[in-house]
CSV table of C-alpha atoms in Angstrom, one decimal:
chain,number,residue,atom,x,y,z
A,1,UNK,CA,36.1,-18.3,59.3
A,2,UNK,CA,36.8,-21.8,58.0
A,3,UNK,CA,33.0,-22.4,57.8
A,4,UNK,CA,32.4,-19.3,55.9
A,5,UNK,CA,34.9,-20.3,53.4
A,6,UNK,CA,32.8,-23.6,53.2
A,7,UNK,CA,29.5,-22.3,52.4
A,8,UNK,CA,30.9,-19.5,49.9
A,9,UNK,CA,32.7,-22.4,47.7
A,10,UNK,CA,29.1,-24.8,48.1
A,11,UNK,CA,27.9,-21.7,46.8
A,12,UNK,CA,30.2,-21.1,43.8
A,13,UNK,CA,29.8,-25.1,43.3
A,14,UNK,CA,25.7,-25.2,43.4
A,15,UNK,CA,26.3,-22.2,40.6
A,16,UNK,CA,28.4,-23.7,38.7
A,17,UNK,CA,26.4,-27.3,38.4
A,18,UNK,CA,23.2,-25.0,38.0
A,19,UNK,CA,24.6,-23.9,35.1
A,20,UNK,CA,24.4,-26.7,32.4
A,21,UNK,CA,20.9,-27.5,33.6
A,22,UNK,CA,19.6,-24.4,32.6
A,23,UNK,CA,21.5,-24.7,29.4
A,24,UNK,CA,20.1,-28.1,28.8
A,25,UNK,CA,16.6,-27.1,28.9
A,26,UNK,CA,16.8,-24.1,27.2
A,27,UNK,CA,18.2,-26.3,24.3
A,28,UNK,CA,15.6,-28.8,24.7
A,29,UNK,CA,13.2,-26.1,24.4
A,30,UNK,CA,14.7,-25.4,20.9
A,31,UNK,CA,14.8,-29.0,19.9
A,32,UNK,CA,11.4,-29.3,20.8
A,33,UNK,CA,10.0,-26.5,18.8
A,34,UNK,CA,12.3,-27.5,15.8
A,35,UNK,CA,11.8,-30.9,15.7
A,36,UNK,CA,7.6,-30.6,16.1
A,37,UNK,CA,7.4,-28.0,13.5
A,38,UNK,CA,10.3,-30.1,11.3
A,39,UNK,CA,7.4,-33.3,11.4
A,40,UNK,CA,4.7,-31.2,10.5
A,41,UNK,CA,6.5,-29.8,7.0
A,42,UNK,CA,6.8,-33.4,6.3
A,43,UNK,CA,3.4,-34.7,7.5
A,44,UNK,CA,1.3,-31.5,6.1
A,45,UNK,CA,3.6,-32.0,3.0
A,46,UNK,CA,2.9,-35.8,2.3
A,47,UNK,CA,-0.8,-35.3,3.1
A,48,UNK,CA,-1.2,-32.4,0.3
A,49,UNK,CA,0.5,-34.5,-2.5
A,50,UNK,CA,-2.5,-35.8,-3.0
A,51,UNK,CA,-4.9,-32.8,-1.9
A,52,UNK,CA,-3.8,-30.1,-3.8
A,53,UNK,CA,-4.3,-29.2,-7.2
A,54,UNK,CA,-1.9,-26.6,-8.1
A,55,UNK,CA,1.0,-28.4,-9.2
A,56,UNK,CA,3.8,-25.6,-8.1
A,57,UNK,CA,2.3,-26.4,-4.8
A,58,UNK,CA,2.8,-30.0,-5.2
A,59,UNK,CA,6.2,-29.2,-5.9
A,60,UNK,CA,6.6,-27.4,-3.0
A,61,UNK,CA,5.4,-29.8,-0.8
A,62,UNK,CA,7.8,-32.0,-2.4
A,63,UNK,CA,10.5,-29.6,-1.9
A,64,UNK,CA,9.1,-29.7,2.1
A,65,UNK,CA,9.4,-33.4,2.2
A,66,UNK,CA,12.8,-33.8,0.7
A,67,UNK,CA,14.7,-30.4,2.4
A,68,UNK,CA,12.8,-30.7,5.9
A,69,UNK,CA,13.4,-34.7,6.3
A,70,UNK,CA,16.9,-33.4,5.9
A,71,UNK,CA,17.1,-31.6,8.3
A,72,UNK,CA,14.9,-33.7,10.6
A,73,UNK,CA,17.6,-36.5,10.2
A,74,UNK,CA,20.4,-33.8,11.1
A,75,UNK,CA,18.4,-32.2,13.8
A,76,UNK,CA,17.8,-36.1,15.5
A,77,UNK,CA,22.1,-36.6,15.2
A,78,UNK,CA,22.7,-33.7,16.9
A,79,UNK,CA,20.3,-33.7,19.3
A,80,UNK,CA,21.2,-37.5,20.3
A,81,UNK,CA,24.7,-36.1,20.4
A,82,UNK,CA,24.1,-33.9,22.9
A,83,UNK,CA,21.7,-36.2,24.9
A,84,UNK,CA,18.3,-34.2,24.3
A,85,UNK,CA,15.1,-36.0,23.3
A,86,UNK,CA,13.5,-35.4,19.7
A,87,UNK,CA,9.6,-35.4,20.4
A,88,UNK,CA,7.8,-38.2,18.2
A,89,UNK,CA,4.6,-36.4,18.4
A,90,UNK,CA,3.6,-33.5,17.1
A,91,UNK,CA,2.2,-31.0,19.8
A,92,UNK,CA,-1.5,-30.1,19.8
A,93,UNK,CA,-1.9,-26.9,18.1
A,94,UNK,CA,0.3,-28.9,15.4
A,95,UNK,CA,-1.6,-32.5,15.2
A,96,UNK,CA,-5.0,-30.0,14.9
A,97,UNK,CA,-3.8,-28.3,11.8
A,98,UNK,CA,-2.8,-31.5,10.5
A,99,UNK,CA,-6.6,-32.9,11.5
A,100,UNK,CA,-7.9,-29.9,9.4
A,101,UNK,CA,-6.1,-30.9,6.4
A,102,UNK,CA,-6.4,-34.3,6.6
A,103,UNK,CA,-10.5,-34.1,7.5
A,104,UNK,CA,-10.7,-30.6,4.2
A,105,UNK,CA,-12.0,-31.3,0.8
A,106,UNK,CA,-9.7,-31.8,-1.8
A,107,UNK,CA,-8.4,-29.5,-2.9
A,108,UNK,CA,-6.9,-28.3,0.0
A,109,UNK,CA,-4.5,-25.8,-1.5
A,110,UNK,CA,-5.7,-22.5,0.1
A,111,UNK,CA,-5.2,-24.3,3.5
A,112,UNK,CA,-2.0,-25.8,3.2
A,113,UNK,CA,-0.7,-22.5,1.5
A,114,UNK,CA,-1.5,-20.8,4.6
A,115,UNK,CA,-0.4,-22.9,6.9
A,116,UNK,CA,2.7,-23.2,5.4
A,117,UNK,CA,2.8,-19.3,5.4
A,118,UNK,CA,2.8,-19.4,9.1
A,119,UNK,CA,4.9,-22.3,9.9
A,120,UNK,CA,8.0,-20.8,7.9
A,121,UNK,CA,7.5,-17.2,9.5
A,122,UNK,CA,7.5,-19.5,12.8
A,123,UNK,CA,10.6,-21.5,11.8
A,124,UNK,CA,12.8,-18.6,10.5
A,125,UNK,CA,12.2,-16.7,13.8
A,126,UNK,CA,13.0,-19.7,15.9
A,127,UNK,CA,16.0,-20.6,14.0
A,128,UNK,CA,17.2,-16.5,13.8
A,129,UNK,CA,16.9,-16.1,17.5
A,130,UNK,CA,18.8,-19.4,18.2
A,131,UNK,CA,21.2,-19.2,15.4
A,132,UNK,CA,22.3,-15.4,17.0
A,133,UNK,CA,21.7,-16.5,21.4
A,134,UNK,CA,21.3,-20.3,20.9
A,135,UNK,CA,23.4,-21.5,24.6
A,136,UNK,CA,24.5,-25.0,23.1
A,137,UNK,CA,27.3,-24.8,20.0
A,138,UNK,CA,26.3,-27.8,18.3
A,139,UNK,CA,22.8,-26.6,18.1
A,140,UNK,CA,23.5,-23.2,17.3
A,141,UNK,CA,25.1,-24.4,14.5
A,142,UNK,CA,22.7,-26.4,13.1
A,143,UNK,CA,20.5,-23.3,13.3
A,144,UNK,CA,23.0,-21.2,11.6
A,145,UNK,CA,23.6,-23.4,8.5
A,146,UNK,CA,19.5,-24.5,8.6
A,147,UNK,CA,18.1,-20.8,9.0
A,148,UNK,CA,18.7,-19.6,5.3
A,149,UNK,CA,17.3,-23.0,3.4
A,150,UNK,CA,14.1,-21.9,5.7
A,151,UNK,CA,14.0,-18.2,4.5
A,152,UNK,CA,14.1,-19.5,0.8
A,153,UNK,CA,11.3,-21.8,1.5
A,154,UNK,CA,9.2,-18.2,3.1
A,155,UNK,CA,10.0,-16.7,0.2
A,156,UNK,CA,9.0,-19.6,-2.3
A,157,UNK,CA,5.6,-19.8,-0.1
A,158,UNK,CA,4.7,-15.9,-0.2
A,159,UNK,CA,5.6,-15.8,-3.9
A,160,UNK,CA,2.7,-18.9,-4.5
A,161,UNK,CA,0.6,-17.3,-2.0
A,162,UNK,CA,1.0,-14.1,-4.3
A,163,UNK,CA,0.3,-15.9,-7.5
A,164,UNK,CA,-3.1,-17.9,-6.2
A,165,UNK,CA,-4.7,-14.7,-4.7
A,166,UNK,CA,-4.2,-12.6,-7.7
A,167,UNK,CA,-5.7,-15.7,-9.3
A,168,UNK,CA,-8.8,-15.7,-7.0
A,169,UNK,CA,-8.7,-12.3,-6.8
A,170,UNK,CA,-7.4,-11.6,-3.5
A,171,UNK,CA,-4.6,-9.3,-4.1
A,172,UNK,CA,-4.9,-6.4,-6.1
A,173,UNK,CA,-1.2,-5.2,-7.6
A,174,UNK,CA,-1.2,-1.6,-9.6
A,175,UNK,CA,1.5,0.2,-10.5
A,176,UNK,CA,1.2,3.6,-11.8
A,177,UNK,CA,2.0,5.4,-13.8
A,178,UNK,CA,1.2,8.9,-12.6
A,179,UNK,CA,1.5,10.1,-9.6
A,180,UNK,CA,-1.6,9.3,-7.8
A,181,UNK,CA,-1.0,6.9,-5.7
A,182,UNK,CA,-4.0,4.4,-5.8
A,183,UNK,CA,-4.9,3.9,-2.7
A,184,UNK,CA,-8.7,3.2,-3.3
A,185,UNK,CA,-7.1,-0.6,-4.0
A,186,UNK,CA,-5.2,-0.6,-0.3
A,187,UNK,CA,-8.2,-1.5,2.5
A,188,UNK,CA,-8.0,0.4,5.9
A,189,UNK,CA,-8.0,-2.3,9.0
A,190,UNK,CA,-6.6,-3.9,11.6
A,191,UNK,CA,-3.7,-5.3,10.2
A,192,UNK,CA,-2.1,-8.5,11.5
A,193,UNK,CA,0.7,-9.0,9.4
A,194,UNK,CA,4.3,-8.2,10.9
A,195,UNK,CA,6.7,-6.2,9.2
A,196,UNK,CA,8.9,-9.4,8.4
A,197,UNK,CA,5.4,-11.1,7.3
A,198,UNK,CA,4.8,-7.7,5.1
A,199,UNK,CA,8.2,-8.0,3.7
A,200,UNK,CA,8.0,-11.6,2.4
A,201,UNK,CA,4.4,-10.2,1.4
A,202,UNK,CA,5.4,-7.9,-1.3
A,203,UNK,CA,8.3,-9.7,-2.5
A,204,UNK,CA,6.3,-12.8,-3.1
A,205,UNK,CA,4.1,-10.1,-5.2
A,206,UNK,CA,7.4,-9.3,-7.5
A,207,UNK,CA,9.4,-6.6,-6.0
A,208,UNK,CA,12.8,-6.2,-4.3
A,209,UNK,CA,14.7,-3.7,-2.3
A,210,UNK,CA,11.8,-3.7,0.2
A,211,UNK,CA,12.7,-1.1,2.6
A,212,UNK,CA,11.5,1.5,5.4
A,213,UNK,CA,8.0,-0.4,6.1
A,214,UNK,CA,5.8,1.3,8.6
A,215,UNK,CA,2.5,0.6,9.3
A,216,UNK,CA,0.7,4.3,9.4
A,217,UNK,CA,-2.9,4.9,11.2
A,218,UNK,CA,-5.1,2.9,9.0
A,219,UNK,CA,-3.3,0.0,9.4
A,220,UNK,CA,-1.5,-0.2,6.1
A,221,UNK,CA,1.7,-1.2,5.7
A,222,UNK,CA,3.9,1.3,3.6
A,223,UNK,CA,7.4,1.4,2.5
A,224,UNK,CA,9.6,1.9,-0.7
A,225,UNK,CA,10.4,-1.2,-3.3
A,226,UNK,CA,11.8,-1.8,-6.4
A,227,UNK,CA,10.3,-3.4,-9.6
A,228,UNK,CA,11.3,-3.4,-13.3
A,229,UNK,CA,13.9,-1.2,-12.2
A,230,UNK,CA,11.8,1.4,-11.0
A,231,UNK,CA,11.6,2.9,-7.1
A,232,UNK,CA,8.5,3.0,-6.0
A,233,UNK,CA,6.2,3.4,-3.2
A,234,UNK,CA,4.8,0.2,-2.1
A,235,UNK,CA,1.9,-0.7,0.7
A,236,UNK,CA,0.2,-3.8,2.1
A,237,UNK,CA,-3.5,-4.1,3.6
A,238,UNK,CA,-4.7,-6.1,6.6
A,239,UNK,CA,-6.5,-8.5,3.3
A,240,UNK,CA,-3.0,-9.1,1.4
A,241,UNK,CA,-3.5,-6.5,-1.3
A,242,UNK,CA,-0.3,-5.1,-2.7
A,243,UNK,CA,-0.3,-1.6,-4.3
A,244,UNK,CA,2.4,0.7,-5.9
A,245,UNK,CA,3.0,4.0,-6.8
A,246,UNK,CA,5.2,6.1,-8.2
């Protein structure tokens, strides 16, 4: 009886010591991802300065350097607090995008706009997901006040991402005024944007109130919105384009 007793508190013991590992590397696994994508804001960032043209994109990456090394510097505090290692390097998928950037023709700003696109929608989903179920308090707090300066900077990105494609052409908004919708401008496809993605998408193309998006059969993002106070029906193609309708 005695030994039975024994082996059900090593039990309960090996359990409870079990515990904070798997707590530790679950929250090394956050400060891994945060801190590698945190470096290449400011690494990308510094690198454009001098390879973009557009200068609301230079001000963005400025904006990267100045709000990401921020958070970078809080991110190392808290993470040395709690006895985790920040990664110095950035990962490989990372140091190639960097590469592709550093080894483009100026002026890079198509590239970098798009890569910033995909880091942020990265970032926010990391920092959303740790923010709500991170398992360490110090880090899920940094998450939680972090996560929202990270949104902003999506929606800052989708908005110049907006503006340079219906400079080059890329994007085709049309409101109007009747009520056929025109979906000649909306291109049937595989599309590979997610709804969040989509969201950011048509907001960065001037409306608000996005709501009810569902992608139908042809791949086309579809939903209602709001602009110039008007409710509207809104959709997004697999290429970007963002049409509206009344």
């Amino acid at each position: 009886m005695k030994t039975r007793h024994l082996l059900a508190s090593l039990t309960v013991a090996s359990i409870v010591f079990a515990m904070p590992a798997f707590a530790a590397d679950s929250a090394q696994d956050f400060v891994d991802k945060a801190a590698v994508g945190g470096k290449f804001e400011v690494d990308s960032s510094q690198l454009a300065l001098n390879k973009v043209q557009d200068q609301s994109i230079k001000d963005f990456a400025q904006r990267m350097i100045r709000d990401h090394g921020a958070a970078n510097t809080k991110l190392q505090a808290v993470a040395g607090e709690q006895k985790l290692k920040v990664p110095a390097a950035l990962d490989a998928q990372h140091q190639a995008d960097l590469d592709k950037l550093k080894n483009g023709q100026a002026p890079i700003d198509p590239a970098y706009v798009d890569m910033q696109r995909k880091a942020h929608d990265e970032a926010v989903k990391l920092f959303e997901d740790y923010a709500s179920k991170g398992d360490n308090p110090a880090l899920k707090t940094f998450a939680q006040q972090t996560v929202d300066t990270l949104k902003m900077h999506r929606q800052m990105i989708e908005k110049i991402a907006a503006r340079q494609d219906s400079i080059t052409g890329a994007t085709t908004p049309a409101v109007k005024t009747d009520n056929t919708p025109n979906a000649a401008a909306l291109v049937p496809g595989a599309n590979s944007f997610t709804e969040a993605q989509a969201k950011s998408r048509i907001e960065g193309a001037g409306y608000t109130n996005v709501s009810k998006l569902a992608k139908d059969d042809q791949g086309i993002w579809r939903g209602q919105a709001t602009k110039a106070g008007e409710s509207l029906a809104v959709g997004l193609d697999y290429q970007g384009n963002v049409v509206a309708s009344k």
